[in-house]
Amino acid sequence: AGTVNVASNSTVDTAANSLQFSGSIGSNATAATLTFNGNGNTTISGTISGPVSVVKNGSGTLLYNGTTSNTNTGTTTVNAGTLELNAPSGTVAVSGSTITINSGGTLLSDTTENIGNGVNMVLNGGTWTTNGASASSFTENLNTLTLTANSTLNLGSGQNTVAYTNSSGTTWAGDSILYIDNWNGLLAGSGTDQVYFGTSAGGLSGTSYSGQLGDIIFVDPTINGVAQSTNYHAIILSTGEVVPFLPAPEPGTVAAGAALGALALVRELRRRKNRVAANMSK
């Protein structure tokens, strides 16, 4: 329950069972990283302040449920296990500059507006699940999104609104996909689930088949009240909302098409070679 001063890079290893910090965690002046390891669960109900960065390792859950907003200015990184945000609505649990969700890591948001509006998100193979508490309505406004590996935005039950700012200037790896799961909305926008990038059609670069917009796939969405059993490409509306556009071919279909195309190319090259040989023999 006492104050924890993170004077230098440090680790808390909750190997099993649970550990709770109800006092404040901070650093007087020195930038330092506080890493949480282990298979056990750790709860932070006090505040985090100062130039502190947080890293989540291990298979356990790190739970933020404090009633006062955190103000730490470092970064947040989820490498493994779950970082769960269950602070009262409007209480900033994740502050600082950037939250990165790496492969093997999950960010679970139970409550509305627990991420600071100025926080950038990097999805590097991880999953962000919204509305984990299955409330009737969930909203989160944050800064830009960077996509560096195949990642998932999993929309929980009830109404979900996720709003990034204009992310057309951020880096998205060309071979990476942002999968949007459990989307239930309207092709015209403003449905049950809404995902925004800025406030105009320029919020993402590219088209439904290229660039950032081409890197978004809706997985079996429910469109205008009808559940689909196939994936969809995305389109961005004039409001900045991203919605399903046209069905996306299954990976097996794409591979088969590519194989047939390659076979046809080989056959054409052989045909041309034989024709050239025949002409030379005349």
Coordinates of C-alpha atoms in Angstrom, one line a residue:
A1 CA 0.0 0.0 0.0
G2 CA 3.0 2.3 0.3
T3 CA 4.6 4.5 -2.4
V4 CA 6.8 2.8 -4.9
N5 CA 9.6 4.9 -6.4
V6 CA 11.0 3.4 -9.6
A7 CA 14.5 4.8 -9.3
S8 CA 15.9 2.6 -12.2
N9 CA 14.7 -0.2 -14.5
S10 CA 13.0 -2.8 -12.3
T11 CA 11.0 -6.0 -12.5
V12 CA 8.0 -7.3 -10.5
D13 CA 7.6 -11.1 -10.9
T14 CA 4.3 -12.4 -9.7
A15 CA 5.1 -16.1 -10.2
A16 CA 1.7 -17.3 -9.0
N17 CA -1.5 -16.1 -7.1
S18 CA -2.0 -12.3 -7.0
L19 CA -0.3 -9.1 -6.0
Q20 CA -1.9 -5.7 -5.6
F21 CA -0.4 -2.2 -5.6
S22 CA -2.8 0.2 -4.0
G23 CA -0.2 2.9 -3.3
S24 CA 1.2 5.3 -6.0
I25 CA 4.0 4.2 -8.4
G26 CA 6.3 6.9 -9.8
S27 CA 9.7 8.2 -10.5
N28 CA 11.0 11.4 -9.2
A29 CA 13.1 12.4 -12.2
T30 CA 14.8 9.5 -13.9
A31 CA 13.1 7.7 -16.8
A32 CA 12.8 4.1 -15.9
T33 CA 10.9 0.9 -17.1
L34 CA 8.9 -1.2 -14.7
T35 CA 8.4 -4.7 -16.1
F36 CA 5.7 -7.1 -14.9
N37 CA 6.6 -10.8 -15.3
G38 CA 5.0 -14.1 -14.2
N39 CA 2.0 -16.3 -14.5
G40 CA 0.2 -14.7 -11.6
N41 CA -2.1 -11.7 -11.7
T42 CA -1.1 -8.1 -10.7
T43 CA -3.5 -5.3 -9.9
I44 CA -2.6 -1.6 -9.9
S45 CA -5.3 0.4 -8.1
G46 CA -3.0 3.3 -7.3
T47 CA -1.7 5.9 -9.7
I48 CA 1.4 5.8 -12.0
S49 CA 3.2 9.0 -12.6
G50 CA 6.5 10.5 -13.8
P51 CA 8.7 9.3 -16.6
V52 CA 7.8 5.6 -16.1
S53 CA 7.3 3.1 -18.9
V54 CA 5.4 -0.2 -18.3
V55 CA 6.2 -3.6 -19.9
K56 CA 3.8 -6.6 -19.6
N57 CA 5.5 -10.0 -19.9
G58 CA 4.3 -13.4 -18.7
S59 CA 1.0 -15.2 -19.2
G60 CA -0.8 -13.5 -16.2
T61 CA -3.0 -10.5 -16.2
L62 CA -2.0 -6.9 -15.3
L63 CA -5.1 -5.1 -14.2
Y64 CA -5.5 -1.3 -14.0
N65 CA -8.6 -0.4 -12.0
G66 CA -7.5 2.8 -10.2
T67 CA -10.1 5.6 -9.7
T68 CA -7.6 8.4 -10.5
S69 CA -6.0 8.9 -13.9
N70 CA -2.4 7.8 -14.5
T71 CA -0.1 10.6 -15.7
N72 CA 3.1 8.7 -16.5
T73 CA 4.8 9.9 -19.6
G74 CA 6.6 6.8 -20.8
T75 CA 5.4 4.0 -23.1
T76 CA 3.3 0.9 -22.5
T77 CA 4.3 -2.4 -24.1
V78 CA 2.3 -5.7 -23.9
N79 CA 4.6 -8.6 -24.9
A80 CA 2.6 -11.4 -23.4
G81 CA -0.5 -12.1 -21.3
T82 CA -3.2 -9.5 -20.9
L83 CA -3.2 -5.9 -19.9
E84 CA -6.8 -5.3 -18.7
L85 CA -8.2 -1.8 -18.3
N86 CA -11.1 -1.6 -15.9
A87 CA -10.9 1.9 -14.4
P88 CA -14.1 4.0 -14.1
S89 CA -15.3 5.5 -17.4
G90 CA -13.2 8.5 -18.4
T91 CA -10.3 7.6 -16.1
V92 CA -7.0 7.4 -18.0
A93 CA -5.4 4.1 -17.3
V94 CA -2.9 4.2 -20.2
S95 CA -1.2 7.6 -20.6
G96 CA 2.2 8.5 -22.1
S97 CA 3.1 8.5 -25.8
T98 CA 2.5 5.0 -27.2
I99 CA 1.0 1.6 -26.4
T100 CA 2.4 -1.3 -28.3
I101 CA 0.7 -4.7 -28.5
N102 CA 3.1 -7.4 -29.7
S103 CA 2.4 -10.9 -30.8
G104 CA 1.3 -12.9 -27.8
G105 CA -0.1 -9.9 -26.0
T106 CA -3.7 -8.8 -25.5
L107 CA -5.1 -5.4 -24.5
L108 CA -8.5 -5.9 -22.9
S109 CA -10.6 -2.8 -22.5
D110 CA -13.6 -3.2 -20.2
T111 CA -14.5 0.4 -19.8
T112 CA -15.1 3.5 -21.9
E113 CA -12.3 6.0 -22.4
N114 CA -9.4 4.4 -20.5
I115 CA -6.7 5.3 -23.0
G116 CA -5.5 8.9 -23.2
N117 CA -6.6 10.8 -26.4
G118 CA -3.0 11.6 -27.2
V119 CA -1.7 8.0 -27.0
N120 CA -0.6 6.4 -30.3
M121 CA -1.2 2.6 -30.8
V122 CA 1.1 0.2 -32.4
L123 CA -0.3 -3.2 -33.3
N124 CA 2.6 -5.6 -33.8
G125 CA 0.9 -9.0 -33.9
G126 CA -1.3 -8.6 -30.8
T127 CA -5.0 -8.3 -30.1
W128 CA -7.1 -5.4 -28.8
T129 CA -10.5 -6.6 -27.4
T130 CA -13.0 -3.9 -26.6
N131 CA -16.0 -3.9 -24.3
G132 CA -14.7 -6.9 -22.4
A133 CA -17.2 -6.2 -19.6
S134 CA -20.0 -6.5 -22.2
A135 CA -21.5 -3.2 -21.3
S136 CA -24.2 -1.7 -23.6
S137 CA -21.9 0.9 -25.0
F138 CA -18.1 1.3 -25.4
T139 CA -16.2 4.3 -26.8
E140 CA -12.5 4.9 -27.1
N141 CA -10.8 7.9 -28.7
L142 CA -7.0 7.8 -29.1
N143 CA -4.3 9.1 -31.5
T144 CA -2.9 7.3 -34.6
L145 CA -2.5 3.6 -35.4
T146 CA 0.6 2.0 -36.8
L147 CA 0.4 -1.6 -38.1
T148 CA 3.6 -3.6 -38.2
A149 CA 2.3 -7.2 -38.3
N150 CA -0.9 -9.2 -38.6
S151 CA -3.1 -8.0 -35.7
T152 CA -6.7 -8.1 -34.5
L153 CA -9.2 -5.6 -33.4
N154 CA -11.9 -7.7 -31.7
L155 CA -15.1 -5.7 -31.0
G156 CA -17.0 -7.0 -28.0
S157 CA -20.7 -7.4 -27.6
G158 CA -22.9 -4.3 -27.5
Q159 CA -22.2 -1.1 -29.2
N160 CA -18.5 -0.3 -29.9
T161 CA -17.0 3.0 -31.2
V162 CA -13.2 3.1 -31.8
A163 CA -11.9 6.3 -33.1
Y164 CA -8.3 6.8 -34.2
T165 CA -7.1 10.2 -35.6
N166 CA -5.9 10.5 -39.2
S167 CA -3.3 7.7 -39.6
S168 CA -2.5 8.2 -43.3
G169 CA 1.0 9.3 -42.3
T170 CA 1.9 6.4 -40.1
T171 CA 3.8 3.3 -41.3
W172 CA 1.8 0.1 -42.1
A173 CA 3.8 -2.9 -43.1
G174 CA 2.7 -3.8 -46.7
D175 CA 2.2 -7.5 -46.0
S176 CA 0.4 -7.1 -42.7
I177 CA -3.4 -7.3 -42.1
L178 CA -5.6 -5.6 -39.5
Y179 CA -8.4 -8.1 -38.9
I180 CA -11.6 -6.6 -37.5
D181 CA -13.6 -9.3 -35.7
N182 CA -17.2 -9.2 -34.6
W183 CA -18.2 -6.1 -36.5
N184 CA -21.9 -5.5 -36.6
G185 CA -23.0 -2.4 -38.5
L186 CA -24.3 -0.6 -41.5
L187 CA -22.7 -0.2 -44.9
A188 CA -23.8 3.4 -44.8
G189 CA -22.1 3.9 -41.5
S190 CA -23.3 4.9 -38.0
G191 CA -24.3 1.4 -37.1
T192 CA -23.9 -0.6 -33.9
D193 CA -20.1 -0.9 -34.4
Q194 CA -18.0 2.0 -35.7
V195 CA -14.3 2.3 -36.5
Y196 CA -12.9 5.7 -37.5
F197 CA -9.6 7.0 -38.8
G198 CA -9.9 10.7 -38.7
T199 CA -13.0 12.6 -39.9
S200 CA -12.7 12.3 -43.7
A201 CA -12.0 9.8 -46.4
G202 CA -8.3 10.8 -46.2
G203 CA -7.9 9.2 -42.8
L204 CA -6.1 6.3 -44.4
S205 CA -4.1 6.0 -47.6
G206 CA -4.7 3.6 -50.5
T207 CA -7.8 1.9 -51.8
S208 CA -9.7 -1.2 -50.8
Y209 CA -7.1 -3.3 -52.5
S210 CA -3.9 -1.4 -51.8
G211 CA -2.1 0.7 -49.2
Q212 CA -3.4 1.1 -45.7
L213 CA -7.0 0.6 -46.6
G214 CA -6.1 -2.6 -48.5
D215 CA -4.6 -4.0 -45.2
I216 CA -7.9 -4.1 -43.4
I217 CA -10.1 -7.2 -43.5
F218 CA -13.5 -7.6 -41.8
V219 CA -13.9 -11.2 -40.5
D220 CA -17.4 -12.6 -41.0
P221 CA -19.1 -9.3 -40.3
T222 CA -22.8 -8.7 -39.7
I223 CA -23.8 -6.3 -42.4
N224 CA -27.2 -4.5 -42.1
G225 CA -28.3 -7.1 -39.7
V226 CA -27.3 -10.1 -41.8
A227 CA -24.4 -12.3 -40.6
Q228 CA -21.9 -13.1 -43.3
S229 CA -19.7 -16.2 -43.5
T230 CA -16.9 -14.6 -45.5
N231 CA -14.3 -11.9 -45.1
Y232 CA -14.7 -8.4 -46.6
H233 CA -12.4 -5.8 -47.9
A234 CA -12.8 -2.3 -46.4
I235 CA -13.8 1.2 -47.7
I236 CA -13.5 4.5 -45.9
L237 CA -16.5 6.9 -45.9
S238 CA -16.4 10.6 -46.1
T239 CA -16.8 10.7 -42.3
G240 CA -13.6 8.6 -41.7
E241 CA -15.6 5.5 -40.8
V242 CA -14.3 2.2 -42.2
V243 CA -16.9 -0.3 -43.3
P244 CA -17.0 -3.5 -45.3
F245 CA -16.9 -3.1 -49.1
L246 CA -16.6 -6.3 -51.1
P247 CA -16.0 -10.0 -50.2
A248 CA -12.3 -10.9 -49.9
P249 CA -11.2 -14.2 -51.5
E250 CA -10.1 -16.9 -49.1
P251 CA -6.3 -17.4 -48.9
G252 CA -6.7 -20.8 -50.4
T253 CA -8.5 -19.3 -53.4
V254 CA -5.8 -16.7 -53.9
A255 CA -3.1 -19.4 -53.7
A256 CA -4.9 -21.6 -56.2
G257 CA -5.4 -18.7 -58.5
A258 CA -1.7 -17.8 -58.3
A259 CA -0.8 -21.4 -59.0
L260 CA -3.0 -21.6 -62.1
G261 CA -1.6 -18.3 -63.3
A262 CA 1.9 -19.6 -62.9
L263 CA 1.1 -22.8 -64.7
A264 CA -0.5 -20.8 -67.6
L265 CA 2.6 -18.7 -67.8
V266 CA 4.9 -21.7 -68.0
R267 CA 2.8 -23.2 -70.7
E268 CA 2.9 -20.0 -72.7
L269 CA 6.7 -19.7 -72.4
R270 CA 7.0 -23.3 -73.6
R271 CA 4.7 -22.6 -76.5
R272 CA 6.7 -19.6 -77.5
K273 CA 10.0 -21.5 -77.2
N274 CA 8.7 -24.3 -79.4
R275 CA 7.5 -21.8 -82.0
V276 CA 10.9 -20.1 -82.1
A277 CA 12.7 -23.5 -82.5
A278 CA 10.3 -24.4 -85.3
N279 CA 11.0 -21.1 -87.1
M280 CA 14.8 -21.6 -86.8
S281 CA 14.6 -25.0 -88.3
K282 CA 13.0 -23.8 -91.5

